[in-house]
Amino acid sequence: MTADPSVWRVKGMPLAHATGRGVLDGKRLAVKDLFAVTGFAVGGGNPVWLAEALPSAEDAPAVARLRAAGAVVQGIAHTDEFAYSLSGANVHYGAPPNPAAPGLVTGGSSSGPASAVATGHADVGLGTDTSGSVRVPASCCGLFGMRPTHGVVPVDGVMPLAPSFDTVGWITRDAPTLAAVGDVLLPPGSAEGPRRLVAFGGTAESAGILGLPVTSATLSTWDDPDPLLLAFRRVQSAEAWRLHGAWVESHPRALAAEVEARFRFGSHVSAEEEASARAYLADRRAELLALLGDDAWLVLPAGGPGHPRALGLEGRDAWRRSILRCSVPASAYGLPSVSVPTGADPPAGIALIAPPGRDRALLALVAAAFPKSLDHGSNGWRAG
């Protein structure tokens, strides 16, 4: 079968073999086109960048660890340009299919890996999550997606966007595989789970599947997200411009107009505005952790469903804002989060957010709640 060019930049049978054996024996990886894979250049979702890039001399550590645990690299999968979008519709390569909602986008920016998993052509989508780029496509495709605590999984060998928020993440069709990837990538950590869940945004009923008491609460940044989103945008775009602004300036119109505009916003963020934004994020992080205390974890909508594939710019911007309201808290505060499918049609998951360092406990809770694989049928998700 010919590889779908909207999903794969390059695909093999496999592209790179396992280098060892372990808990991921035989699992097929779809690697987002931001990770170094030996012998292949990083394309970053842009053909001009790819044409100027050199082949990687070695795997990114995350790729190397997964191959050492028995996984094979099935191929390198597409991403939104420079991972700076959430739609998953790349102007150069197209929008990958979303079998759970064929008329809607997969979400992004880990769009290719999510589509590869959703269509059954990969078992694990290895991606990055800066402002939701793993959790959003997982939610939109009815899959599981993990964003770990910021800094616990090496981002060496991964094309950066905003280092204060960039993380390595992964997408799977089932919770046990999600946890198995965590066993390989995550450092040792606390196994202590929560005693209760705090739900926002109408997620209390869906959160009941996790088997814990659920209470509702209010939070200023949920009721009025604009200050949080602006502070996050200022820090993210300022960092992105420092990293890639020179390239953007020297390659006019090489990027989609809306992606280039996001970069250029960062060129206008002053040092004082950036410092103020960082202080605001630190204060809001402390507020959230104080609300949760020692015994509670947070549940929010994970974002989704995806928007229609032919939606115009104004509609995409509105959709993006609604998604960021859900995804930015974990990103801005460096917290681990898992997107969990709910069976909604079209798919729209919930996100469980834990305190920093509770990554393994988070994966264990989700794996216990979803011990079997999930098969997508005509009437939604069913245990398989």
Short mmCIF file of C-alpha atoms in Angstrom, two decimals:
data_model
loop_
_atom_site.label_atom_id
_atom_site.label_comp_id
_atom_site.label_asym_id
_atom_site.label_seq_id
_atom_site.Cartn_x
_atom_site.Cartn_y
_atom_site.Cartn_z
CA MET A 1 0.00 0.00 0.00
CA THR A 2 1.29 3.47 -0.90
CA ALA A 3 1.99 5.67 2.10
CA ASP A 4 -0.48 8.55 2.47
CA PRO A 5 1.56 11.71 1.66
CA SER A 6 -0.62 13.79 3.99
CA VAL A 7 0.45 11.56 6.90
CA TRP A 8 4.00 10.46 6.14
CA ARG A 9 7.02 12.43 4.98
CA VAL A 10 8.87 9.16 4.58
CA LYS A 11 7.77 5.64 5.48
CA GLY A 12 9.57 2.30 5.53
CA MET A 13 8.94 -1.37 6.28
CA PRO A 14 10.12 -0.26 8.84
CA LEU A 15 12.24 2.84 8.36
CA ALA A 16 14.51 1.95 11.31
CA HIS A 17 14.65 -1.34 13.19
CA ALA A 18 14.65 -1.82 16.95
CA THR A 19 18.05 -1.81 18.61
CA GLY A 20 17.02 -3.91 21.61
CA ARG A 21 14.16 -5.76 23.21
CA GLY A 22 11.74 -4.74 25.93
CA VAL A 23 8.21 -3.67 26.76
CA LEU A 24 7.69 -2.17 23.29
CA ASP A 25 8.74 -5.21 21.23
CA GLY A 26 7.26 -4.87 17.75
CA LYS A 27 5.45 -1.59 18.41
CA ARG A 28 5.46 0.68 15.36
CA LEU A 29 6.44 4.32 15.86
CA ALA A 30 5.23 7.26 13.82
CA VAL A 31 7.84 9.92 14.64
CA LYS A 32 6.88 13.57 14.31
CA ASP A 33 9.05 15.43 11.81
CA LEU A 34 10.81 17.36 14.58
CA PHE A 35 12.86 14.44 15.96
CA ALA A 36 16.29 13.42 14.78
CA VAL A 37 16.24 9.96 13.21
CA THR A 38 19.62 8.64 12.11
CA GLY A 39 20.22 9.26 8.42
CA PHE A 40 17.23 11.55 7.88
CA ALA A 41 16.97 15.33 8.03
CA VAL A 42 14.42 17.07 10.27
CA GLY A 43 11.87 18.82 8.07
CA GLY A 44 9.84 20.75 10.63
CA GLY A 45 6.75 20.58 8.43
CA ASN A 46 8.25 22.94 5.85
CA PRO A 47 9.86 21.93 2.53
CA VAL A 48 12.20 24.94 2.45
CA TRP A 49 13.58 24.12 5.90
CA LEU A 50 13.90 20.48 4.87
CA ALA A 51 15.84 21.36 1.72
CA GLU A 52 18.42 23.20 3.83
CA ALA A 53 18.70 20.57 6.57
CA LEU A 54 21.41 17.92 6.89
CA PRO A 55 20.77 14.25 7.75
CA SER A 56 20.85 13.52 11.47
CA ALA A 57 23.97 11.75 12.72
CA GLU A 58 22.10 10.01 15.54
CA ASP A 59 18.65 9.51 16.98
CA ALA A 60 17.12 11.95 19.40
CA PRO A 61 17.35 10.36 22.89
CA ALA A 62 13.59 9.76 23.00
CA VAL A 63 13.72 7.87 19.70
CA ALA A 64 16.80 5.93 20.82
CA ARG A 65 15.16 4.86 24.08
CA LEU A 66 12.05 3.60 22.33
CA ARG A 67 14.06 1.64 19.75
CA ALA A 68 16.16 0.14 22.56
CA ALA A 69 12.92 -1.04 24.19
CA GLY A 70 11.91 -2.94 21.05
CA ALA A 71 9.99 -0.37 19.00
CA VAL A 72 10.58 0.09 15.28
CA VAL A 73 10.37 3.43 13.47
CA GLN A 74 7.65 2.94 10.89
CA GLY A 75 8.22 6.38 9.43
CA ILE A 76 8.53 10.12 9.90
CA ALA A 77 5.11 11.74 10.06
CA HIS A 78 4.04 15.28 9.21
CA THR A 79 3.54 18.19 11.57
CA ASP A 80 2.14 21.68 11.30
CA GLU A 81 4.91 24.07 10.22
CA PHE A 82 7.49 24.41 13.00
CA ALA A 83 4.78 22.89 15.28
CA TYR A 84 3.22 26.36 15.50
CA SER A 85 -0.43 25.49 14.90
CA LEU A 86 -3.17 23.32 16.38
CA SER A 87 -5.26 22.47 13.30
CA GLY A 88 -3.08 19.77 11.78
CA ALA A 89 -3.66 21.09 8.26
CA ASN A 90 -0.27 21.80 6.64
CA VAL A 91 -0.45 24.06 3.56
CA HIS A 92 2.38 22.10 1.90
CA TYR A 93 1.38 18.52 2.67
CA GLY A 94 -2.37 18.63 3.36
CA ALA A 95 -4.57 17.53 6.24
CA PRO A 96 -4.15 13.91 7.40
CA PRO A 97 -7.30 11.77 7.63
CA ASN A 98 -9.22 11.51 10.88
CA PRO A 99 -11.10 8.19 10.70
CA ALA A 100 -13.04 8.97 13.88
CA ALA A 101 -14.47 12.13 12.26
CA PRO A 102 -13.80 12.11 8.50
CA GLY A 103 -15.10 15.63 7.87
CA LEU A 104 -12.94 17.17 10.60
CA VAL A 105 -9.22 17.82 11.02
CA THR A 106 -7.07 15.66 13.28
CA GLY A 107 -5.86 18.61 15.28
CA GLY A 108 -2.15 19.30 15.59
CA SER A 109 0.61 19.94 15.55
CA SER A 110 1.33 16.20 16.01
CA SER A 111 -1.15 15.55 13.21
CA GLY A 112 0.73 12.92 11.22
CA PRO A 113 1.53 10.73 14.25
CA ALA A 114 -2.07 10.98 15.49
CA SER A 115 -3.49 10.05 12.09
CA ALA A 116 -1.04 7.15 11.74
CA VAL A 117 -2.21 5.74 15.09
CA ALA A 118 -5.90 6.41 14.40
CA THR A 119 -5.74 4.65 11.02
CA GLY A 120 -3.91 1.65 12.47
CA HIS A 121 -0.62 2.24 10.64
CA ALA A 122 1.30 2.87 13.87
CA ASP A 123 0.96 1.85 17.50
CA VAL A 124 2.66 4.91 19.01
CA GLY A 125 2.78 8.46 17.75
CA LEU A 126 5.87 10.21 19.10
CA GLY A 127 5.21 13.93 19.17
CA THR A 128 5.83 17.18 20.94
CA ASP A 129 3.47 19.23 23.07
CA THR A 130 4.12 22.95 23.57
CA SER A 131 0.60 24.35 23.82
CA GLY A 132 -1.38 21.15 23.35
CA SER A 133 0.11 19.56 20.25
CA VAL A 134 -0.17 15.98 21.56
CA ARG A 135 -3.30 16.27 23.68
CA VAL A 136 -5.36 18.12 21.07
CA PRO A 137 -4.95 15.62 18.19
CA ALA A 138 -5.42 12.75 20.64
CA SER A 139 -8.70 14.32 21.74
CA CYS A 140 -9.86 15.08 18.19
CA CYS A 141 -9.08 11.53 17.01
CA GLY A 142 -10.48 9.64 20.04
CA LEU A 143 -7.04 8.55 21.25
CA PHE A 144 -4.91 8.74 24.40
CA GLY A 145 -2.24 11.43 24.57
CA MET A 146 0.42 12.15 27.21
CA ARG A 147 2.20 15.42 27.97
CA PRO A 148 4.75 14.77 30.77
CA THR A 149 6.02 17.15 33.42
CA HIS A 150 8.11 19.79 31.70
CA GLY A 151 11.76 18.75 31.56
CA VAL A 152 11.50 15.11 32.62
CA VAL A 153 11.93 13.65 29.10
CA PRO A 154 14.97 14.91 27.15
CA VAL A 155 14.20 17.22 24.23
CA ASP A 156 17.73 16.89 22.81
CA GLY A 157 17.63 16.22 19.10
CA VAL A 158 14.16 17.76 18.81
CA MET A 159 13.53 20.94 16.82
CA PRO A 160 12.47 23.50 19.46
CA LEU A 161 9.68 26.07 19.38
CA ALA A 162 9.43 27.56 22.89
CA PRO A 163 11.79 25.80 25.33
CA SER A 164 9.92 27.00 28.44
CA PHE A 165 6.97 24.88 27.34
CA ASP A 166 8.29 22.27 24.85
CA THR A 167 7.87 18.64 25.89
CA VAL A 168 8.15 15.24 24.25
CA GLY A 169 4.76 13.50 24.27
CA TRP A 170 3.11 10.42 22.82
CA ILE A 171 -0.21 9.21 21.42
CA THR A 172 -1.63 5.67 21.52
CA ARG A 173 -4.85 3.84 20.83
CA ASP A 174 -4.98 2.29 24.32
CA ALA A 175 -3.98 3.21 27.85
CA PRO A 176 -1.71 0.20 28.56
CA THR A 177 0.52 1.14 25.60
CA LEU A 178 0.50 4.76 26.77
CA ALA A 179 1.80 3.57 30.15
CA ALA A 180 4.37 1.24 28.54
CA VAL A 181 5.89 4.15 26.63
CA GLY A 182 6.02 6.06 29.90
CA ASP A 183 7.91 3.17 31.50
CA VAL A 184 10.61 3.69 28.87
CA LEU A 185 10.77 7.47 28.70
CA LEU A 186 9.99 8.66 32.22
CA PRO A 187 12.35 8.83 35.20
CA PRO A 188 11.31 7.22 38.51
CA GLY A 189 8.59 9.19 40.25
CA SER A 190 5.87 9.14 42.86
CA ALA A 191 3.23 6.45 42.47
CA GLU A 192 0.80 8.28 44.76
CA GLY A 193 -2.48 9.01 43.02
CA PRO A 194 -5.22 11.48 43.95
CA ARG A 195 -8.03 10.95 46.42
CA ARG A 196 -10.42 13.17 44.48
CA LEU A 197 -10.79 15.03 41.19
CA VAL A 198 -11.69 18.69 40.65
CA ALA A 199 -13.64 19.19 37.43
CA PHE A 200 -14.07 22.30 35.25
CA GLY A 201 -15.90 22.98 32.04
CA GLY A 202 -18.67 20.40 32.35
CA THR A 203 -16.35 17.39 32.72
CA ALA A 204 -17.65 16.10 36.07
CA GLU A 205 -19.84 13.37 34.56
CA SER A 206 -17.16 12.12 32.15
CA ALA A 207 -14.55 12.16 34.92
CA GLY A 208 -16.61 9.58 36.83
CA ILE A 209 -15.10 6.81 34.69
CA LEU A 210 -11.81 7.31 36.55
CA GLY A 211 -13.40 5.86 39.69
CA LEU A 212 -12.74 8.72 42.12
CA PRO A 213 -14.94 11.28 43.86
CA VAL A 214 -15.45 14.32 41.63
CA THR A 215 -16.18 17.85 42.79
CA SER A 216 -16.65 21.03 40.78
CA ALA A 217 -14.85 24.30 41.43
CA THR A 218 -14.24 27.72 39.91
CA LEU A 219 -10.95 29.15 38.75
CA SER A 220 -10.38 32.70 37.53
CA THR A 221 -8.38 31.63 34.50
CA TRP A 222 -11.15 29.27 33.35
CA ASP A 223 -13.92 31.82 33.70
CA ASP A 224 -11.79 34.54 32.05
CA PRO A 225 -8.97 32.88 30.10
CA ASP A 226 -7.81 35.89 28.09
CA PRO A 227 -5.12 37.12 30.54
CA LEU A 228 -3.63 33.62 30.79
CA LEU A 229 -3.70 33.10 27.02
CA LEU A 230 -2.06 36.46 26.38
CA ALA A 231 0.70 35.85 28.94
CA PHE A 232 1.37 32.42 27.48
CA ARG A 233 1.36 33.79 23.93
CA ARG A 234 3.85 36.50 24.81
CA VAL A 235 6.36 34.09 26.33
CA GLN A 236 5.88 31.43 23.66
CA SER A 237 6.15 33.80 20.71
CA ALA A 238 9.11 35.73 22.17
CA GLU A 239 11.04 32.48 22.57
CA ALA A 240 9.97 31.26 19.12
CA TRP A 241 11.15 34.50 17.52
CA ARG A 242 14.53 34.33 19.25
CA LEU A 243 15.00 30.81 17.91
CA HIS A 244 13.64 31.16 14.39
CA GLY A 245 13.10 34.84 13.69
CA ALA A 246 16.27 35.19 11.61
CA TRP A 247 15.18 32.28 9.41
CA VAL A 248 11.68 33.74 9.03
CA GLU A 249 13.16 37.10 8.03
CA SER A 250 15.46 35.54 5.46
CA HIS A 251 12.74 33.31 3.98
CA PRO A 252 9.73 35.59 3.39
CA ARG A 253 6.52 33.75 2.54
CA ALA A 254 8.12 30.34 3.11
CA LEU A 255 5.62 29.79 5.93
CA ALA A 256 1.84 29.89 5.82
CA ALA A 257 0.71 33.46 6.50
CA GLU A 258 -0.96 32.66 9.83
CA VAL A 259 2.10 30.74 11.08
CA GLU A 260 4.42 33.56 10.06
CA ALA A 261 2.15 36.03 11.85
CA ARG A 262 2.51 34.06 15.08
CA PHE A 263 6.27 34.29 14.82
CA ARG A 264 6.19 38.00 14.02
CA PHE A 265 4.01 38.71 17.05
CA GLY A 266 6.97 37.60 19.13
CA SER A 267 9.21 40.20 17.51
CA HIS A 268 7.09 42.92 19.14
CA VAL A 269 7.09 41.50 22.69
CA SER A 270 9.26 43.72 24.86
CA ALA A 271 11.55 42.39 27.59
CA GLU A 272 9.29 44.02 30.17
CA GLU A 273 6.16 42.41 28.71
CA GLU A 274 7.84 39.01 28.64
CA ALA A 275 9.04 39.32 32.25
CA SER A 276 5.57 40.42 33.38
CA ALA A 277 3.99 37.50 31.53
CA ARG A 278 6.35 35.01 33.17
CA ALA A 279 5.51 36.42 36.60
CA TYR A 280 1.79 36.14 35.85
CA LEU A 281 2.14 32.51 34.82
CA ALA A 282 4.11 31.72 37.99
CA ASP A 283 1.37 33.30 40.14
CA ARG A 284 -1.42 31.43 38.38
CA ARG A 285 0.50 28.16 38.71
CA ALA A 286 0.76 28.69 42.47
CA GLU A 287 -2.96 29.49 42.58
CA LEU A 288 -3.89 26.25 40.84
CA LEU A 289 -1.60 24.05 42.94
CA ALA A 290 -2.99 25.64 46.11
CA LEU A 291 -6.53 24.89 44.93
CA LEU A 292 -5.68 21.25 44.35
CA GLY A 293 -3.75 20.79 47.58
CA ASP A 294 -2.17 17.42 48.37
CA ASP A 295 -5.02 15.14 47.40
CA ALA A 296 -6.74 16.43 44.24
CA TRP A 297 -6.04 16.39 40.51
CA LEU A 298 -7.70 18.54 37.86
CA VAL A 299 -10.03 17.51 35.01
CA LEU A 300 -10.69 19.81 32.05
CA PRO A 301 -11.96 19.38 28.51
CA ALA A 302 -9.04 18.22 26.38
CA GLY A 303 -10.17 20.26 23.40
CA GLY A 304 -12.16 19.20 20.39
CA PRO A 305 -13.81 18.12 18.31
CA GLY A 306 -11.68 19.13 15.37
CA HIS A 307 -12.90 21.89 13.09
CA PRO A 308 -14.28 21.27 9.57
CA ARG A 309 -11.48 20.70 7.09
CA ALA A 310 -12.51 23.64 4.88
CA LEU A 311 -13.08 26.16 7.69
CA GLY A 312 -11.99 29.76 6.96
CA LEU A 313 -9.42 31.79 8.86
CA GLU A 314 -11.88 33.50 11.20
CA GLY A 315 -13.42 30.18 12.17
CA ARG A 316 -10.01 28.58 12.68
CA ASP A 317 -8.96 31.43 14.95
CA ALA A 318 -12.10 31.02 17.07
CA TRP A 319 -11.56 27.27 17.26
CA ARG A 320 -7.91 27.77 18.21
CA ARG A 321 -8.85 30.07 21.09
CA SER A 322 -11.40 27.55 22.42
CA ILE A 323 -8.75 24.82 22.28
CA LEU A 324 -6.06 26.90 23.98
CA ARG A 325 -8.41 27.64 26.87
CA CYS A 326 -8.33 23.90 27.57
CA SER A 327 -4.72 23.05 26.73
CA VAL A 328 -2.69 26.03 27.98
CA PRO A 329 -2.99 25.46 31.76
CA ALA A 330 -0.88 22.28 31.74
CA SER A 331 1.53 23.84 29.24
CA ALA A 332 1.93 27.15 31.06
CA TYR A 333 2.46 25.50 34.44
CA GLY A 334 4.68 22.61 33.31
CA LEU A 335 2.28 19.95 34.59
CA PRO A 336 1.74 16.39 33.36
CA SER A 337 -1.53 15.78 31.56
CA VAL A 338 -3.26 12.91 29.76
CA SER A 339 -6.02 13.30 27.20
CA VAL A 340 -8.58 10.51 27.59
CA PRO A 341 -11.31 9.61 25.06
CA THR A 342 -14.89 9.85 26.31
CA GLY A 343 -16.83 8.14 23.53
CA ALA A 344 -18.21 11.44 22.24
CA ASP A 345 -19.14 11.58 18.56
CA PRO A 346 -17.33 13.43 17.08
CA PRO A 347 -14.45 12.81 19.49
CA ALA A 348 -13.69 15.31 22.25
CA GLY A 349 -11.76 13.97 25.23
CA ILE A 350 -11.14 15.07 28.77
CA ALA A 351 -7.73 15.97 30.18
CA LEU A 352 -6.49 14.86 33.58
CA ILE A 353 -3.80 17.14 35.04
CA ALA A 354 -1.58 16.01 37.93
CA PRO A 355 0.98 17.83 40.09
CA PRO A 356 4.56 17.93 38.77
CA GLY A 357 6.43 14.63 38.96
CA ARG A 358 3.31 12.46 39.21
CA ASP A 359 3.61 11.25 35.62
CA ARG A 360 3.78 7.55 36.43
CA ALA A 361 0.90 7.78 38.87
CA LEU A 362 -1.13 9.60 36.22
CA LEU A 363 -0.49 6.88 33.64
CA ALA A 364 -1.26 4.17 36.18
CA LEU A 365 -4.62 5.74 37.05
CA VAL A 366 -5.60 5.99 33.39
CA ALA A 367 -4.42 2.45 32.62
CA ALA A 368 -6.48 1.12 35.53
CA ALA A 369 -9.59 2.94 34.27
CA PHE A 370 -9.07 1.75 30.66
CA PRO A 371 -7.53 -1.75 30.95
CA LYS A 372 -8.58 -2.84 27.46
CA SER A 373 -7.99 -1.45 24.01
CA LEU A 374 -10.68 0.68 22.43
CA ASP A 375 -12.02 0.04 18.96
CA HIS A 376 -13.82 2.78 17.12
CA GLY A 377 -17.12 1.56 15.77
CA SER A 378 -20.03 3.18 14.00
CA ASN A 379 -21.63 4.07 17.34
CA GLY A 380 -18.54 5.44 19.05
CA TRP A 381 -15.94 3.78 21.23
CA ARG A 382 -16.41 0.31 22.61
CA ALA A 383 -14.17 -1.90 24.72
CA GLY A 384 -12.23 -4.39 22.65
#
